[in-house]
PDB file of C-alpha atoms and ligand atoms in Angstrom:
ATOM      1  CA  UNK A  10     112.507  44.340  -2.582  1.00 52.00           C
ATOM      2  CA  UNK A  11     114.069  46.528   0.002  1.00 54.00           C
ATOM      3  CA  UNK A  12     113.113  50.136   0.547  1.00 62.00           C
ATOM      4  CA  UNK A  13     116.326  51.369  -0.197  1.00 69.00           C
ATOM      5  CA  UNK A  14     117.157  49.477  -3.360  1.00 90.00           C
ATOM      6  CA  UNK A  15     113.944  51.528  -4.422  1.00 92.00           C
ATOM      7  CA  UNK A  16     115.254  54.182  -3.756  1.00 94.00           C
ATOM      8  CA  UNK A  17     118.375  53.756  -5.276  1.00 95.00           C
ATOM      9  CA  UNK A  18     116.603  52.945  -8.545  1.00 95.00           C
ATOM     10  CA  UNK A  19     114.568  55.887  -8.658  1.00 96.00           C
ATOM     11  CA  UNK A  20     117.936  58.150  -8.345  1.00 96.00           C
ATOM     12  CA  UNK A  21     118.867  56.063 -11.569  1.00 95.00           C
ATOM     13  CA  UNK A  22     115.743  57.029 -13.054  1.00 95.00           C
ATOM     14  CA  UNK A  23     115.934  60.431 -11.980  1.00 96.00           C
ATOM     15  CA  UNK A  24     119.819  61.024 -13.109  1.00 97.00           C
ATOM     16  CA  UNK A  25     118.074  59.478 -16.371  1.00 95.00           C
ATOM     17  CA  UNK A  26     115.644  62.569 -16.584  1.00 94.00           C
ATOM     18  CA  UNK A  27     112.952  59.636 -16.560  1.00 94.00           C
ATOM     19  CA  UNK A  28     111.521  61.976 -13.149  1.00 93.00           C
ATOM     20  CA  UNK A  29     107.849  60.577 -13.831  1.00 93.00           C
ATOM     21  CA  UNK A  30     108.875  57.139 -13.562  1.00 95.00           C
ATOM     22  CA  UNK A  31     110.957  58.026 -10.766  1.00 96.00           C
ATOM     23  CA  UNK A  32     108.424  59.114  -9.089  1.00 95.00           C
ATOM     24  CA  UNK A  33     105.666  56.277  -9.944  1.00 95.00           C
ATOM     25  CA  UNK A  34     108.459  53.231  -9.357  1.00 96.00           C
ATOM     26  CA  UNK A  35     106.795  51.940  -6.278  1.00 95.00           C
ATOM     27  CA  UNK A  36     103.552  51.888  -7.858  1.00 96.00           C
ATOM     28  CA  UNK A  37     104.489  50.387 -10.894  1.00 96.00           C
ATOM     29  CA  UNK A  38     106.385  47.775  -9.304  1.00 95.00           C
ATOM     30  CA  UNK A  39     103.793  46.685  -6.993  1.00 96.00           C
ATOM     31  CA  UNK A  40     101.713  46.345  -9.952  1.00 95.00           C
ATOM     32  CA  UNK A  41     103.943  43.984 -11.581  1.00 95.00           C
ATOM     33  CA  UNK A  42     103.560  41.676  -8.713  1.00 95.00           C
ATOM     34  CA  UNK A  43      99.712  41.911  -8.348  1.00 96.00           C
ATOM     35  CA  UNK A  44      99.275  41.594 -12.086  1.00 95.00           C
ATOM     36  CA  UNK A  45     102.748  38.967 -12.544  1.00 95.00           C
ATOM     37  CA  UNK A  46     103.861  40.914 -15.516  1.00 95.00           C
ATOM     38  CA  UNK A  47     106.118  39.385 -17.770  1.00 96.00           C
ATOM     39  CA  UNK A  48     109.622  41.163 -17.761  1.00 95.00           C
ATOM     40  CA  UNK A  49     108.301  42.228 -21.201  1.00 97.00           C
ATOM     41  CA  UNK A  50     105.343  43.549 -20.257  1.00 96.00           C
ATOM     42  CA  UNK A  51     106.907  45.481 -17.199  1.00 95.00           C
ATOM     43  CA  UNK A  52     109.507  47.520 -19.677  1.00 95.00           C
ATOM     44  CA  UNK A  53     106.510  48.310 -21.575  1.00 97.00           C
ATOM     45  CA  UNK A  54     104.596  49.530 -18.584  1.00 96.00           C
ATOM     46  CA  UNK A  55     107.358  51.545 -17.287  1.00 95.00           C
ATOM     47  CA  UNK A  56     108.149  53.061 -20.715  1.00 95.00           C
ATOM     48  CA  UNK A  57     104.575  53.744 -21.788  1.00 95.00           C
ATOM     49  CA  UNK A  58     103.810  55.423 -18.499  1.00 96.00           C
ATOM     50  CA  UNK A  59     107.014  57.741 -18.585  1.00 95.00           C
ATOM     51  CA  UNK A  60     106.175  58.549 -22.573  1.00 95.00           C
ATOM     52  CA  UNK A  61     102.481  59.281 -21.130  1.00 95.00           C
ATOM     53  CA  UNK A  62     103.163  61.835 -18.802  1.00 95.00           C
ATOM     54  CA  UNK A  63     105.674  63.599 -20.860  1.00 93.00           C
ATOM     55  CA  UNK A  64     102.764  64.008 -23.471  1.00 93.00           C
ATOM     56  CA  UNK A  65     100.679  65.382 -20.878  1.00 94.00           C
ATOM     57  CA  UNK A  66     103.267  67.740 -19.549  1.00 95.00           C
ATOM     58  CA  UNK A  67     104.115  69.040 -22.783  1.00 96.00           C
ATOM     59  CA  UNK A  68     100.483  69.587 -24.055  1.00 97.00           C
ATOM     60  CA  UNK A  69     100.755  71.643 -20.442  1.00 97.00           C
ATOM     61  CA  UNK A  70     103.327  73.506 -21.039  1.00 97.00           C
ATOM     62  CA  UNK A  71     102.410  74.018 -24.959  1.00 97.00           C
ATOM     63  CA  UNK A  72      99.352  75.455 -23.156  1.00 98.00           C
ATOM     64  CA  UNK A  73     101.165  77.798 -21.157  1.00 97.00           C
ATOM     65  CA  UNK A  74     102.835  78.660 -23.911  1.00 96.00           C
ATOM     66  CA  UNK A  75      99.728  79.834 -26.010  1.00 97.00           C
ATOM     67  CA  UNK A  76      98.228  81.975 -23.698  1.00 97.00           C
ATOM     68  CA  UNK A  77      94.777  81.802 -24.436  1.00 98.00           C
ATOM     69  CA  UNK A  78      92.491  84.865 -22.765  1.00 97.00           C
ATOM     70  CA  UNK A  79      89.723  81.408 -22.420  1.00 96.00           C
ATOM     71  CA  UNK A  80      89.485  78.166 -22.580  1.00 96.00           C
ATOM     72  CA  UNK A  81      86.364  76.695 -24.869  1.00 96.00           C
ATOM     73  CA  UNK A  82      86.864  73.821 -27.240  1.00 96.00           C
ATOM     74  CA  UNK A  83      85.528  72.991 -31.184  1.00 95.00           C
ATOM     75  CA  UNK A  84      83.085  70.856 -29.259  1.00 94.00           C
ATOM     76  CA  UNK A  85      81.772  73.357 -27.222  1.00 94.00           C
ATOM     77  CA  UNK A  86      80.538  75.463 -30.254  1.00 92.00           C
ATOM     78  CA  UNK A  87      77.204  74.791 -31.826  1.00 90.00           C
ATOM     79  CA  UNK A  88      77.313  74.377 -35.237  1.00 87.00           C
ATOM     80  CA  UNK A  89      73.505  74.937 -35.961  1.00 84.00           C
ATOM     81  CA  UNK A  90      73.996  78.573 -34.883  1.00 80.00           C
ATOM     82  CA  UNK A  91      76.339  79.238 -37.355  1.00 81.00           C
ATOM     83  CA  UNK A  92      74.785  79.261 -40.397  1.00 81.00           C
ATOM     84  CA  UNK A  93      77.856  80.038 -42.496  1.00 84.00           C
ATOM     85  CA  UNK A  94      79.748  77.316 -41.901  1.00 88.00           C
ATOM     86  CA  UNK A  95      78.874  73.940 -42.234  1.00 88.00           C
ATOM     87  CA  UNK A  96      79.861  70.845 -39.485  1.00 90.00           C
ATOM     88  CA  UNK A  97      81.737  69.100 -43.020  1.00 92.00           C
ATOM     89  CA  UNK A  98      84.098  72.474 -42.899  1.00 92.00           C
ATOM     90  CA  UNK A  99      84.594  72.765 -39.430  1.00 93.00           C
ATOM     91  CA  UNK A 100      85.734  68.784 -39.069  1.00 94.00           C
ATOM     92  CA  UNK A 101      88.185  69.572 -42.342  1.00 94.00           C
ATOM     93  CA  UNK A 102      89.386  72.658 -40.202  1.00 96.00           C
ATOM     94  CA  UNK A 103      89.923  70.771 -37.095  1.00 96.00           C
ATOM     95  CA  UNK A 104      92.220  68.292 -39.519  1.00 96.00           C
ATOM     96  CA  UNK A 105      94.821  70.917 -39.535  1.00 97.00           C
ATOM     97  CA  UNK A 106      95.951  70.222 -42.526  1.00 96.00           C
ATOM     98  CA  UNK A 107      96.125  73.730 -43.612  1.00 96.00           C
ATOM     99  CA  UNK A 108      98.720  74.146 -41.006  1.00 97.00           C
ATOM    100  CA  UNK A 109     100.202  71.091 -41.947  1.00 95.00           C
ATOM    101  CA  UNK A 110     100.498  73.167 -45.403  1.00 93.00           C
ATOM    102  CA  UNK A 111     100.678  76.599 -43.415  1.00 93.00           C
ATOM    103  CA  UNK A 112      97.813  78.156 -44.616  1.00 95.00           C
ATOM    104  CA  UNK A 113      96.460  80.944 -43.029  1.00 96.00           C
ATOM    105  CA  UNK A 114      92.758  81.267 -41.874  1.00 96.00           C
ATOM    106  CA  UNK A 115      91.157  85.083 -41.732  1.00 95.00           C
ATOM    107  CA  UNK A 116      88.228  84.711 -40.000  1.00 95.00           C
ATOM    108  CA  UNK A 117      85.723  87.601 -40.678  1.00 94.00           C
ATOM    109  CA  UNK A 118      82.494  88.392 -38.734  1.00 93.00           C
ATOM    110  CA  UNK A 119      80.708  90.780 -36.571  1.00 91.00           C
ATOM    111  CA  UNK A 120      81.277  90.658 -32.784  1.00 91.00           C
ATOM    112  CA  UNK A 121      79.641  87.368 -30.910  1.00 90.00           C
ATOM    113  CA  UNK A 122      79.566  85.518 -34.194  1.00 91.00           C
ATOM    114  CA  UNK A 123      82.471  83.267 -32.582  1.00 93.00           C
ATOM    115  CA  UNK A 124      85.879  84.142 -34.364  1.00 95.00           C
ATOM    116  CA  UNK A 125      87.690  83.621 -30.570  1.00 96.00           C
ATOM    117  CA  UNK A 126      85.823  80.940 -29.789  1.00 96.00           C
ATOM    118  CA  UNK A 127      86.669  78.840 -32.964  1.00 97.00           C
ATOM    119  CA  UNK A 128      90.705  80.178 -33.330  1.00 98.00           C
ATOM    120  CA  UNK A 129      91.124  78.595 -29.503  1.00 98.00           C
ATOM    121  CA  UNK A 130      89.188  75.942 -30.603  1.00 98.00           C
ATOM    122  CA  UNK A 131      91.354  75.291 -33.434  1.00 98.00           C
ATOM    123  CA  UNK A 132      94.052  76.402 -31.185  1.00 98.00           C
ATOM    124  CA  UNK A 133      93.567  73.839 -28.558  1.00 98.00           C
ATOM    125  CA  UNK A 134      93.949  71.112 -31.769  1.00 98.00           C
ATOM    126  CA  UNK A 135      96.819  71.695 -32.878  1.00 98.00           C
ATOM    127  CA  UNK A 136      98.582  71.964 -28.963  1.00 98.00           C
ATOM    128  CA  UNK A 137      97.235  68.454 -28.738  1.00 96.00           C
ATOM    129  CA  UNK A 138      98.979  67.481 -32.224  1.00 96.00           C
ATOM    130  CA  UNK A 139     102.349  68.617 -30.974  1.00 96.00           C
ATOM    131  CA  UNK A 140     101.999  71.872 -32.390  1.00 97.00           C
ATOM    132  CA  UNK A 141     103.402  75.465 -30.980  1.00 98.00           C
ATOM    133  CA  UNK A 142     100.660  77.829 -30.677  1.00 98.00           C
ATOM    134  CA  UNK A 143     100.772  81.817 -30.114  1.00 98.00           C
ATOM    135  CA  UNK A 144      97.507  83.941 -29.181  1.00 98.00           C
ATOM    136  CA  UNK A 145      97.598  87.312 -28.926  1.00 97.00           C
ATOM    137  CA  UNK A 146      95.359  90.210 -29.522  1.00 96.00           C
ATOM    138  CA  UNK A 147      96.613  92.531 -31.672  1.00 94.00           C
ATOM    139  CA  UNK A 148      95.753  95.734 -29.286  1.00 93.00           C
ATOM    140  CA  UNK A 149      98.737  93.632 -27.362  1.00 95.00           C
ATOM    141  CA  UNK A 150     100.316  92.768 -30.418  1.00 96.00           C
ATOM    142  CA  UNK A 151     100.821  96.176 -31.307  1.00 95.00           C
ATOM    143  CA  UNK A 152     102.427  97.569 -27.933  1.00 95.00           C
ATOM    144  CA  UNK A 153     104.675  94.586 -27.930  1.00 97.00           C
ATOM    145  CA  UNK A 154     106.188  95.424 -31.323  1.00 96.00           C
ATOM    146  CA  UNK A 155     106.344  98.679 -30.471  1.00 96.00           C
ATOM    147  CA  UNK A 156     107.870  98.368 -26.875  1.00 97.00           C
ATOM    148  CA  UNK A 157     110.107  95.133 -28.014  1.00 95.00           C
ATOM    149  CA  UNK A 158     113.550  97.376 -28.286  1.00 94.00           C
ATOM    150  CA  UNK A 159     113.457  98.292 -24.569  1.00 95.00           C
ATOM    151  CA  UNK A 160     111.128  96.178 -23.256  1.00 96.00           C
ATOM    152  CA  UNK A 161     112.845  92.737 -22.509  1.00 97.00           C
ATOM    153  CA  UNK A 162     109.614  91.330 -21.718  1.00 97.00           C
ATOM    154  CA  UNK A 163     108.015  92.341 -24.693  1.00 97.00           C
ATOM    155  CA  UNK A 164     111.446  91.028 -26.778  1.00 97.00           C
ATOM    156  CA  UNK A 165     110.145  87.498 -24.864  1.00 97.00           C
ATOM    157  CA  UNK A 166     106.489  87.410 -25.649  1.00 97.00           C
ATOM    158  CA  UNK A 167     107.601  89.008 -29.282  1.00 98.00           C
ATOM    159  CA  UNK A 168     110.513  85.565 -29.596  1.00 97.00           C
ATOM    160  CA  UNK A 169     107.032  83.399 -28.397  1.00 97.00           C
ATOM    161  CA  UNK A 170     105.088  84.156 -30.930  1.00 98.00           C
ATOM    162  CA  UNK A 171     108.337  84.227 -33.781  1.00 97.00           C
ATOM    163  CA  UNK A 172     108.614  80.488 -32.847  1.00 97.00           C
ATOM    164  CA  UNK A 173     105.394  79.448 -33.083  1.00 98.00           C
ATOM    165  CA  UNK A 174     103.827  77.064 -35.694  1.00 98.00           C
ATOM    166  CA  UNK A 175     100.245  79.096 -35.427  1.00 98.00           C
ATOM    167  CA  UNK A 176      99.524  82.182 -34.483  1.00 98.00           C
ATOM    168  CA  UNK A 177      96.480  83.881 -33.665  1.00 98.00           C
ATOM    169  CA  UNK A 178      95.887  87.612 -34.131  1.00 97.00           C
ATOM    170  CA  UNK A 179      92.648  88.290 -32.403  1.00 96.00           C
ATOM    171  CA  UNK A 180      90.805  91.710 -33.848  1.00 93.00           C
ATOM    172  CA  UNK A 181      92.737  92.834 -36.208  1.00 89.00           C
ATOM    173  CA  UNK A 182      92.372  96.330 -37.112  1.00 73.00           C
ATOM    174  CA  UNK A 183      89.772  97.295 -34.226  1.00 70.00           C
ATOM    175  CA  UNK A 184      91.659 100.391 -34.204  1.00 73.00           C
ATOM    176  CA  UNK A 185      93.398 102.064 -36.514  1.00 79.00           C
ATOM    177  CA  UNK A 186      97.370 101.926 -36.628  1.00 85.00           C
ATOM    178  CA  UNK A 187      99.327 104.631 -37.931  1.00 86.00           C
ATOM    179  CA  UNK A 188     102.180 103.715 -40.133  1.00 87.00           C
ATOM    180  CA  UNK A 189     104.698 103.154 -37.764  1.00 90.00           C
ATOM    181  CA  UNK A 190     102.655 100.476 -36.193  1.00 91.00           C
ATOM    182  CA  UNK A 191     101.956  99.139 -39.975  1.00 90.00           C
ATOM    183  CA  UNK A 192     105.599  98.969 -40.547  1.00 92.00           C
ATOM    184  CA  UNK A 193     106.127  96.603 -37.637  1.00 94.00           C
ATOM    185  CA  UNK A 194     103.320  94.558 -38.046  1.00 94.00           C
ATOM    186  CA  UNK A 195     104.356  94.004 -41.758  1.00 94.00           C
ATOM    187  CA  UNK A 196     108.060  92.933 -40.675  1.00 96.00           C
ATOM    188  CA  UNK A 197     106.181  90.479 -38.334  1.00 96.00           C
ATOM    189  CA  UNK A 198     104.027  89.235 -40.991  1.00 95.00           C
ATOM    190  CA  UNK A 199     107.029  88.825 -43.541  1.00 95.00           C
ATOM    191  CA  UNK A 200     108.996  86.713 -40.502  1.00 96.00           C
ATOM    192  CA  UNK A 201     105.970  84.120 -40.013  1.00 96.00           C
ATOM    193  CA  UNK A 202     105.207  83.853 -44.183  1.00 93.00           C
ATOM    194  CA  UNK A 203     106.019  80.661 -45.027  1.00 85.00           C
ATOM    195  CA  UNK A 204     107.239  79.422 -41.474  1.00 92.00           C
ATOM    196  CA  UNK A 205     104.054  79.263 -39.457  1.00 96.00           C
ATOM    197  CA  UNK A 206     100.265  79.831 -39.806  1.00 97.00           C
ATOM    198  CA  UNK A 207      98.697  82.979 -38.855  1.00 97.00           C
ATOM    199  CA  UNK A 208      94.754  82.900 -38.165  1.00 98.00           C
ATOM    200  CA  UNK A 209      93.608  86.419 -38.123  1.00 96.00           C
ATOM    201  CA  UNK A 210      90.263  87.617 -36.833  1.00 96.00           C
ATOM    202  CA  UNK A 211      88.323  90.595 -37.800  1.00 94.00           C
ATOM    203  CA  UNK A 212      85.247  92.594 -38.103  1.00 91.00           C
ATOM    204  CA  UNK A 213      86.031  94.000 -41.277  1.00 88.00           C
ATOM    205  CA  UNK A 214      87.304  92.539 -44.493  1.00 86.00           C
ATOM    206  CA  UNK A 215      90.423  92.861 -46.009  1.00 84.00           C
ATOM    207  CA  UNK A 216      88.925  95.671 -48.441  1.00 83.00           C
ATOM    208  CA  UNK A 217      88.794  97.923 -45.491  1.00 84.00           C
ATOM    209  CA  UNK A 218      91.902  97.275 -44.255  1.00 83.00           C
ATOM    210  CA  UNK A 219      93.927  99.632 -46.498  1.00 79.00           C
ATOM    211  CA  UNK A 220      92.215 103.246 -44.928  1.00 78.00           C
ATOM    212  CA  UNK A 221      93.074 101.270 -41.684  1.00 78.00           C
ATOM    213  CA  UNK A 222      96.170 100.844 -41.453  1.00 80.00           C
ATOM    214  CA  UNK A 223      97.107 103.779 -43.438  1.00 76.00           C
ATOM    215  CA  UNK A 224      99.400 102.946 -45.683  1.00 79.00           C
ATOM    216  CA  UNK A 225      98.446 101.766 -49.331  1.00 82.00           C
ATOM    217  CA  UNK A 226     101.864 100.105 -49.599  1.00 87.00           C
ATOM    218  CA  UNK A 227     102.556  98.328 -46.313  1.00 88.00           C
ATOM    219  CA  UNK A 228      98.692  97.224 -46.724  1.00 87.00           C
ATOM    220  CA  UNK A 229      99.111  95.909 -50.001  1.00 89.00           C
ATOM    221  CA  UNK A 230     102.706  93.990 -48.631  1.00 91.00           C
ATOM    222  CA  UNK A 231     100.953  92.855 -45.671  1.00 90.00           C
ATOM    223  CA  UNK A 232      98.039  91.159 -47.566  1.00 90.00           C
ATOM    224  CA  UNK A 233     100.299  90.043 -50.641  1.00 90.00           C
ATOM    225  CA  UNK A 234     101.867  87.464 -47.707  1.00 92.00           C
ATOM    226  CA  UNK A 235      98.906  87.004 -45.715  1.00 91.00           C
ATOM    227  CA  UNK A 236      96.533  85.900 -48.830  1.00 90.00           C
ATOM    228  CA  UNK A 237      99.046  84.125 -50.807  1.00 90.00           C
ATOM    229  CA  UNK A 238      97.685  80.446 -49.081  1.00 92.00           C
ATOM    230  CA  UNK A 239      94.507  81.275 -47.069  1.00 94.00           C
ATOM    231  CA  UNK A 240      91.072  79.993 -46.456  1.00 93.00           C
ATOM    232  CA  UNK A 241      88.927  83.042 -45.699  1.00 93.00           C
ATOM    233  CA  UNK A 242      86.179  82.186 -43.377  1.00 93.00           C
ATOM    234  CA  UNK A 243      82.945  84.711 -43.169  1.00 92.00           C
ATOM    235  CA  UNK A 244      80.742  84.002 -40.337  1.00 91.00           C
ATOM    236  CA  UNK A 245      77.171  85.098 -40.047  1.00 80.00           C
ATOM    237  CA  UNK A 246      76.725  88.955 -40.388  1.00 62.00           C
ATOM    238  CA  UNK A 247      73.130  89.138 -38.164  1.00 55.00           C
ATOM    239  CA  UNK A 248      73.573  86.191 -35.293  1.00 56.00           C
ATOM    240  CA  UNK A 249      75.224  87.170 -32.806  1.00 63.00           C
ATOM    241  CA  UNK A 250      75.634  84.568 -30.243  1.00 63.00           C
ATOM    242  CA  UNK A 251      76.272  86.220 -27.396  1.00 63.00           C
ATOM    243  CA  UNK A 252      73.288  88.596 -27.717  1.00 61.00           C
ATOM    244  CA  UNK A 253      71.111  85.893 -28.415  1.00 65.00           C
ATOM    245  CA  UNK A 254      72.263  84.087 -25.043  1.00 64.00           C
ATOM    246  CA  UNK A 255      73.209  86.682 -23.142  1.00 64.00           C
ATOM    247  CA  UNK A 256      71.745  86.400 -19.284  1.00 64.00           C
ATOM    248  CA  UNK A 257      69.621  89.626 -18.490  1.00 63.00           C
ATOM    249  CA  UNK A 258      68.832  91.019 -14.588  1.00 61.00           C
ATOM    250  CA  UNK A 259      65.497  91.447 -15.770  1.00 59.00           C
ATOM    251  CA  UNK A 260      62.879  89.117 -16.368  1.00 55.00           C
ATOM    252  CA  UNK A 261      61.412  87.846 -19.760  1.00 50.00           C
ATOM    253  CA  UNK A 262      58.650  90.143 -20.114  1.00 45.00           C
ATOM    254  CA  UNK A 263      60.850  92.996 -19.002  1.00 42.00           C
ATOM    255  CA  UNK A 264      63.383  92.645 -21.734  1.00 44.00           C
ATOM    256  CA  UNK A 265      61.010  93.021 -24.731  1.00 42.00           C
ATOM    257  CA  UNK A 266      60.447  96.540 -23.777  1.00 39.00           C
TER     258      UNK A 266
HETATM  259  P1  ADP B 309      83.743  87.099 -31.562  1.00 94.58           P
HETATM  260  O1  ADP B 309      85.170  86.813 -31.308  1.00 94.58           O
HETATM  261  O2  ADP B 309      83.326  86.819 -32.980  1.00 94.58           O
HETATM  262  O3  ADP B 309      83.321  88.482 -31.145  1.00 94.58           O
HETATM  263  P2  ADP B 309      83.345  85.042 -29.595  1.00 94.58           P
HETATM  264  O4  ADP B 309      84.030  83.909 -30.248  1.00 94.58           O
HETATM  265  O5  ADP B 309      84.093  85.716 -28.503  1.00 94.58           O
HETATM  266  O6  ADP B 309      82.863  86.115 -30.678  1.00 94.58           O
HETATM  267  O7  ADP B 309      81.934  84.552 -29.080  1.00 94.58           O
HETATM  268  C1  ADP B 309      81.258  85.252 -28.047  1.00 94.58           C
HETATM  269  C2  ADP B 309      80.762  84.252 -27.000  1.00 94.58           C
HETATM  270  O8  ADP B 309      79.721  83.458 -27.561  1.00 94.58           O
HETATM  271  C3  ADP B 309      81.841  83.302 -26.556  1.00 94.58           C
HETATM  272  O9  ADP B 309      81.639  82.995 -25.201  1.00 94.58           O
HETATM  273  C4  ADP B 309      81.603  82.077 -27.415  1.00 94.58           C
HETATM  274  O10 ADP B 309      82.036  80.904 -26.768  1.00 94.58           O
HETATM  275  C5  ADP B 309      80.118  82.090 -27.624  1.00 94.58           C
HETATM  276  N1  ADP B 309      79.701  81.605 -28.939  1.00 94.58           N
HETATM  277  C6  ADP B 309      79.656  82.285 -30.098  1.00 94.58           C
HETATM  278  N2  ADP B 309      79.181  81.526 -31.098  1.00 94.58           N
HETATM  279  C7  ADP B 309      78.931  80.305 -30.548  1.00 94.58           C
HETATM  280  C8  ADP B 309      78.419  79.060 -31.047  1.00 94.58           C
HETATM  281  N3  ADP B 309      78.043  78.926 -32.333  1.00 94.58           N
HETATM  282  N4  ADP B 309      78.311  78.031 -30.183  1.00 94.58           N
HETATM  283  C9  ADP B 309      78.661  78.157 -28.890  1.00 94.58           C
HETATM  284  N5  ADP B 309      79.140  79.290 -28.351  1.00 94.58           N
HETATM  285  C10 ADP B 309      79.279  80.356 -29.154  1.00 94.58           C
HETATM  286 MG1   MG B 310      86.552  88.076 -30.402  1.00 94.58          MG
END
């Protein structure tokens, strides 16, 4: 076939929007004469290939999307350090079908005992099931809502998160909000109830979280919605992972004392 006739098909596939195939045409084609595919199998080459890369370029962008502060997978956490949950739970968890159902996961713990680690994790599974996934923490969370009127970047980030399927709040209630802050939070909550899942991390339970956030009736709104469908995870209270791993400057010996 002619150089130019090539390139005259890839415009076709381009004015398509099948770019990918466009792009891949003389490849593909030479391959078909190598291998003497059947006109059959050469539409199904061509199509799977195009229907490949847009699945890889949307997990991409999904990934984007999410804005995840790190990248670690379910398979890069070790079970056997986490006593509290068991690898049976973790599998069912990484079925999604509580956001399937939109269930909401509160993830409770003290710092290292993984709460990040597994909401990416989890995270990172459902971007490669098709779905839309929002991480922020909610120190950021917090100025966004707050800064959202004037702020058209924070409107953006605020409209990313409002049209997600999950979305994880990372640390809630590290710091106290006052009630303005509670306000906003609870007309963020009452958007995503029922639409999407929210996984929510934090140090302290949801017992606490009335002194912190101030209000006894925003609290009380904000956990009617958030508890209404939720698995409540509590991780290990003494392990902390990161302590228990952590890389010194000193020596063995040296660290004992
Ligand atoms: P948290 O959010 O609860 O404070 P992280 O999820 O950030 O804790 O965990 C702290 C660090 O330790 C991260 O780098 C994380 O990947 C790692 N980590 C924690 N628990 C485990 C585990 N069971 N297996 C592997 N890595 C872990
Ligand atoms: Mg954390």
């Amino acid at each position: 076939m002619m150089t130019s006739t090539i390139h005259t098909l890839q415009e076709q596939f381009r004015h398509l929007r099948m770019a990918e195939t466009a792009e891949e045409l003389p490849v593909l084609l030479r391959n078909a004469e190598k291998s003497s595919w059947t006109y059959q199998e050469f539409i199904q080459e061509i199509l799977s290939y195009e229907l490949k890369r847009r699945d890889e370029k949307n997990v991409e962008r999904r990934l984007k999307w999410a804005k995840f502060p790190y990248i670690k997978s379910l398979d890069e956490f070790n079970i056997e350090e986490q006593a509290s949950l068991s690898t049976r739970q973790l599998n069912q968890l990484k079925e999604l079908t509580w956001l399937e159902q939109q269930y909401n996961l509160i993830l409770l713990g003290p710092p290292g005992s993984g709460k990040t680690h597994i909401s990416i994790g989890l995270g990172l599974e459902a971007i490669q099931k098709g779905f839309k996934v929002a991480f922020s923490t909610m120190g950021e969370l917090t100025h966004l809502l707050k800064t959202e009127e004037y702020i058209r970047k924070s409107q953006m980030q605020i409209k990313r998160i409002k049209e997600s399927d999950l979305v994880i709040i990372d640390d809630l209630m590290y710091m106290a909000m006052d009630q303005r802050e509670a306000n906003l939070f609870f007309h963020l909550i009452n958007h995503l109830y029922e639409r999407s899942s929210v996984i929510l991390t934090s140090n302290k339970g949801p017992e606490q979280w009335g002194e912190l956030m101030g209000d006894q009736g925003i609290t009380t709104a904000i956990l009617d919605r958030l508890l209404h469908r939720v698995e409540v995870i509590q991780l290990n209270e003494n392990d902390s992972y990161r302590i228990k791993n952590r890389t010194t400057i000193f020596g063995k010996e040296s660290v004992q004392n």
